[in-house]
XYZ file of N, CA and C in Angstrom:
264
model
N 13.211 -50.102 11.946
C 12.532 -49.293 10.952
C 11.282 -48.697 11.593
N 11.038 -47.397 11.303
C 9.849 -46.742 11.841
C 8.609 -47.273 11.153
N 7.501 -47.227 11.850
C 6.263 -47.766 11.296
C 5.716 -46.911 10.153
N 6.076 -45.615 10.101
C 5.569 -44.759 9.029
C 6.552 -44.660 7.865
N 7.530 -45.538 7.813
C 8.505 -45.555 6.743
C 8.381 -46.861 5.978
N 8.369 -46.781 4.665
C 8.271 -47.963 3.837
C 9.663 -48.425 3.444
N 9.863 -49.700 3.344
C 11.155 -50.241 2.940
C 10.981 -50.989 1.633
N 11.823 -50.680 0.678
C 11.774 -51.335 -0.615
C 13.196 -51.580 -1.078
N 13.546 -52.809 -1.290
C 14.884 -53.202 -1.755
C 15.969 -52.597 -0.868
N 15.747 -52.576 0.429
C 16.750 -52.085 1.353
C 16.774 -50.575 1.531
N 16.053 -49.834 0.712
C 16.038 -48.371 0.815
C 14.781 -47.937 1.550
N 14.931 -47.019 2.467
C 13.770 -46.522 3.198
C 13.214 -45.298 2.499
N 11.934 -45.323 2.235
C 11.240 -44.215 1.599
C 10.316 -43.584 2.633
N 10.306 -42.253 2.731
C 9.375 -41.621 3.675
C 7.931 -41.803 3.207
N 7.038 -41.844 4.162
C 5.618 -41.907 3.833
C 5.270 -40.661 3.030
N 4.378 -40.772 2.060
C 4.107 -39.652 1.165
C 3.514 -38.430 1.863
N 3.027 -38.561 3.080
C 2.482 -37.410 3.799
C 3.472 -36.831 4.816
N 4.735 -37.169 4.742
C 5.716 -36.651 5.690
C 6.293 -35.302 5.282
N 6.358 -35.032 3.961
C 7.008 -33.801 3.517
C 6.252 -33.186 2.340
N 6.362 -31.864 2.223
C 5.763 -31.115 1.124
C 6.421 -31.548 -0.188
N 5.629 -31.784 -1.194
C 6.137 -32.213 -2.490
C 7.008 -31.138 -3.138
N 6.693 -29.874 -2.909
C 7.416 -28.797 -3.571
C 8.663 -28.362 -2.808
N 8.521 -28.049 -1.547
C 9.648 -27.484 -0.790
C 10.310 -28.475 0.168
N 9.745 -29.660 0.292
C 10.261 -30.734 1.161
C 10.193 -30.419 2.651
N 9.443 -29.394 3.021
C 9.253 -29.071 4.435
C 8.464 -30.198 5.095
N 8.875 -30.575 6.292
C 8.182 -31.624 7.022
C 6.743 -31.186 7.317
N 5.821 -32.106 7.145
C 4.416 -31.830 7.424
C 4.127 -32.212 8.865
N 3.555 -31.269 9.608
C 3.251 -31.515 11.014
C 2.061 -32.434 11.188
N 2.057 -33.157 12.282
C 0.970 -34.098 12.537
C -0.336 -33.396 12.894
N -0.273 -32.188 13.430
C -1.487 -31.467 13.806
C -1.705 -30.227 12.952
N -1.103 -30.204 11.767
C -1.248 -29.059 10.869
C -1.994 -29.484 9.614
N -2.550 -28.488 8.937
C -3.260 -28.763 7.690
C -2.284 -29.254 6.628
N -2.770 -30.156 5.809
C -2.024 -30.631 4.647
C -2.891 -30.297 3.437
N -2.306 -29.639 2.467
C -3.030 -29.194 1.286
C -2.739 -30.171 0.153
N -3.789 -30.833 -0.325
C -3.631 -31.882 -1.325
C -3.927 -31.346 -2.723
N -3.301 -31.989 -3.711
C -3.495 -31.618 -5.112
C -3.388 -32.880 -5.953
N -4.286 -33.024 -6.904
C -4.315 -34.167 -7.821
C -4.263 -35.494 -7.081
N -5.140 -35.624 -6.146
C -5.278 -36.902 -5.464
C -4.391 -37.066 -4.257
N -3.140 -37.459 -4.450
C -2.296 -37.800 -3.309
C -0.980 -37.027 -3.270
N -0.978 -35.779 -3.727
C 0.224 -34.962 -3.694
C 0.084 -33.925 -2.581
N 0.858 -34.062 -1.480
C 0.707 -33.180 -0.320
C 1.590 -31.929 -0.386
N 1.073 -30.833 0.156
C 1.807 -29.571 0.242
C 1.635 -28.987 1.627
N 2.627 -28.229 2.075
C 2.605 -27.656 3.421
C 1.737 -26.413 3.511
N 1.482 -25.757 2.371
C 0.720 -24.504 2.395
C -0.060 -24.336 1.098
N -0.989 -23.403 1.139
C -1.738 -23.077 -0.072
C -0.802 -22.492 -1.122
N 0.223 -21.761 -0.676
C 1.172 -21.142 -1.602
C 1.965 -22.193 -2.370
N 2.467 -23.218 -1.672
C 3.207 -24.288 -2.349
C 2.303 -25.031 -3.331
N 1.089 -25.323 -2.897
C 0.154 -26.020 -3.782
C -0.140 -25.171 -5.014
N -0.378 -23.870 -4.830
C -0.682 -22.997 -5.960
C 0.506 -22.887 -6.914
N 1.716 -22.857 -6.385
C 2.912 -22.815 -7.240
C 2.987 -24.078 -8.107
N 2.668 -25.228 -7.530
C 2.670 -26.471 -8.306
C 1.583 -26.443 -9.368
N 0.409 -25.952 -9.027
C -0.685 -25.835 -9.994
C -0.255 -24.936 -11.147
N 0.350 -23.784 -10.830
C 0.819 -22.861 -11.863
C 1.874 -23.521 -12.750
N 2.812 -24.263 -12.137
C 3.844 -24.965 -12.905
C 3.226 -25.990 -13.849
N 2.250 -26.744 -13.351
C 1.594 -27.759 -14.180
C 0.836 -27.119 -15.341
N 0.141 -26.017 -15.072
C -0.611 -25.341 -16.131
C 0.327 -24.769 -17.186
N 1.459 -24.211 -16.775
C 2.440 -23.679 -17.723
C 3.009 -24.806 -18.582
N 3.303 -25.951 -17.960
C 3.830 -27.103 -18.694
C 2.810 -27.589 -19.721
N 1.526 -27.636 -19.338
C 0.479 -28.064 -20.261
C 0.330 -27.093 -21.424
N 0.431 -25.782 -21.148
C 0.346 -24.794 -22.227
C 1.516 -24.959 -23.197
N 2.738 -25.163 -22.668
C 3.909 -25.356 -23.540
C 3.738 -26.615 -24.379
N 3.201 -27.682 -23.777
C 3.011 -28.924 -24.509
C 2.000 -28.726 -25.637
N 0.914 -28.007 -25.351
C -0.102 -27.768 -26.378
C 0.461 -26.949 -27.527
N 1.251 -25.917 -27.223
C 1.863 -25.091 -28.265
C 2.834 -25.930 -29.085
N 3.643 -26.724 -28.406
C 4.610 -27.580 -29.085
C 3.906 -28.596 -29.974
N 2.845 -29.183 -29.462
C 2.083 -30.172 -30.215
C 1.439 -29.533 -31.447
N 0.911 -28.324 -31.276
C 0.272 -27.620 -32.382
C 1.300 -27.279 -33.457
N 2.490 -26.808 -33.052
C 3.552 -26.487 -34.011
C 4.007 -27.741 -34.741
N 4.085 -28.847 -34.038
C 4.500 -30.107 -34.641
C 3.494 -30.550 -35.698
N 2.204 -30.427 -35.401
C 1.163 -30.804 -36.359
C 1.212 -29.900 -37.586
N 1.401 -28.583 -37.371
C 1.470 -27.640 -38.488
C 2.685 -27.934 -39.353
N 3.793 -28.259 -38.727
C 5.016 -28.564 -39.444
C 4.858 -29.815 -40.292
N 4.200 -30.826 -39.744
C 4.023 -32.068 -40.494
C 3.058 -31.872 -41.659
N 2.093 -30.980 -41.508
C 1.171 -30.694 -42.616
C 1.914 -30.003 -43.750
N 2.814 -29.073 -43.405
C 3.574 -28.347 -44.420
C 4.552 -29.259 -45.142
N 5.141 -30.196 -44.431
C 6.152 -31.053 -45.047
C 5.549 -32.222 -45.818
N 4.283 -32.500 -45.612
C 3.644 -33.592 -46.336
C 3.325 -33.119 -47.746
N 3.861 -33.827 -48.729
C 3.575 -33.458 -50.107
C 2.774 -34.566 -50.744
N 1.914 -34.166 -51.630
C 1.078 -35.118 -52.341
C 1.499 -35.088 -53.799
N 1.851 -36.236 -54.304
C 2.238 -36.319 -55.708
C 1.072 -36.907 -56.485
N 0.740 -36.252 -57.557
C -0.315 -36.751 -58.399
C 0.246 -36.953 -59.783
N -0.333 -37.822 -60.534
C 0.132 -38.087 -61.895
C -0.466 -39.368 -62.410
N -0.003 -39.739 -63.574
C -0.494 -40.955 -64.202
C 0.650 -41.926 -64.326
N 0.405 -43.144 -63.971
C 1.382 -44.212 -64.102
C 0.942 -45.094 -65.244
N 1.846 -45.278 -66.195
C 1.522 -46.102 -67.355
C 2.426 -47.331 -67.301
N 1.819 -48.481 -67.401
C 2.565 -49.735 -67.400
C 2.250 -50.488 -68.679
N 3.276 -51.065 -69.247
C 3.030 -51.849 -70.467
C 3.727 -53.192 -70.344
N 3.225 -54.141 -71.108
C 3.784 -55.504 -71.095
C 4.679 -55.713 -72.257
């Protein structure tokens, strides 16, 4: 087993800095690595920017979906008012 490869339950996983997260291009040992959100490596500024754009689009869709869900639940919630009379 190579020293830069992790082994877990018999399966070899590449080190997280070996390949671009988006395009899977191998990252060179003497080349720049572009990081995003802590430990997510990319081979170029373009790949990193594409991931940023994808994440922002996903967040916008989630916010719209969440807002529609809240509006829908407000419309479907009905309040019943009245008087309850109990006798013995």
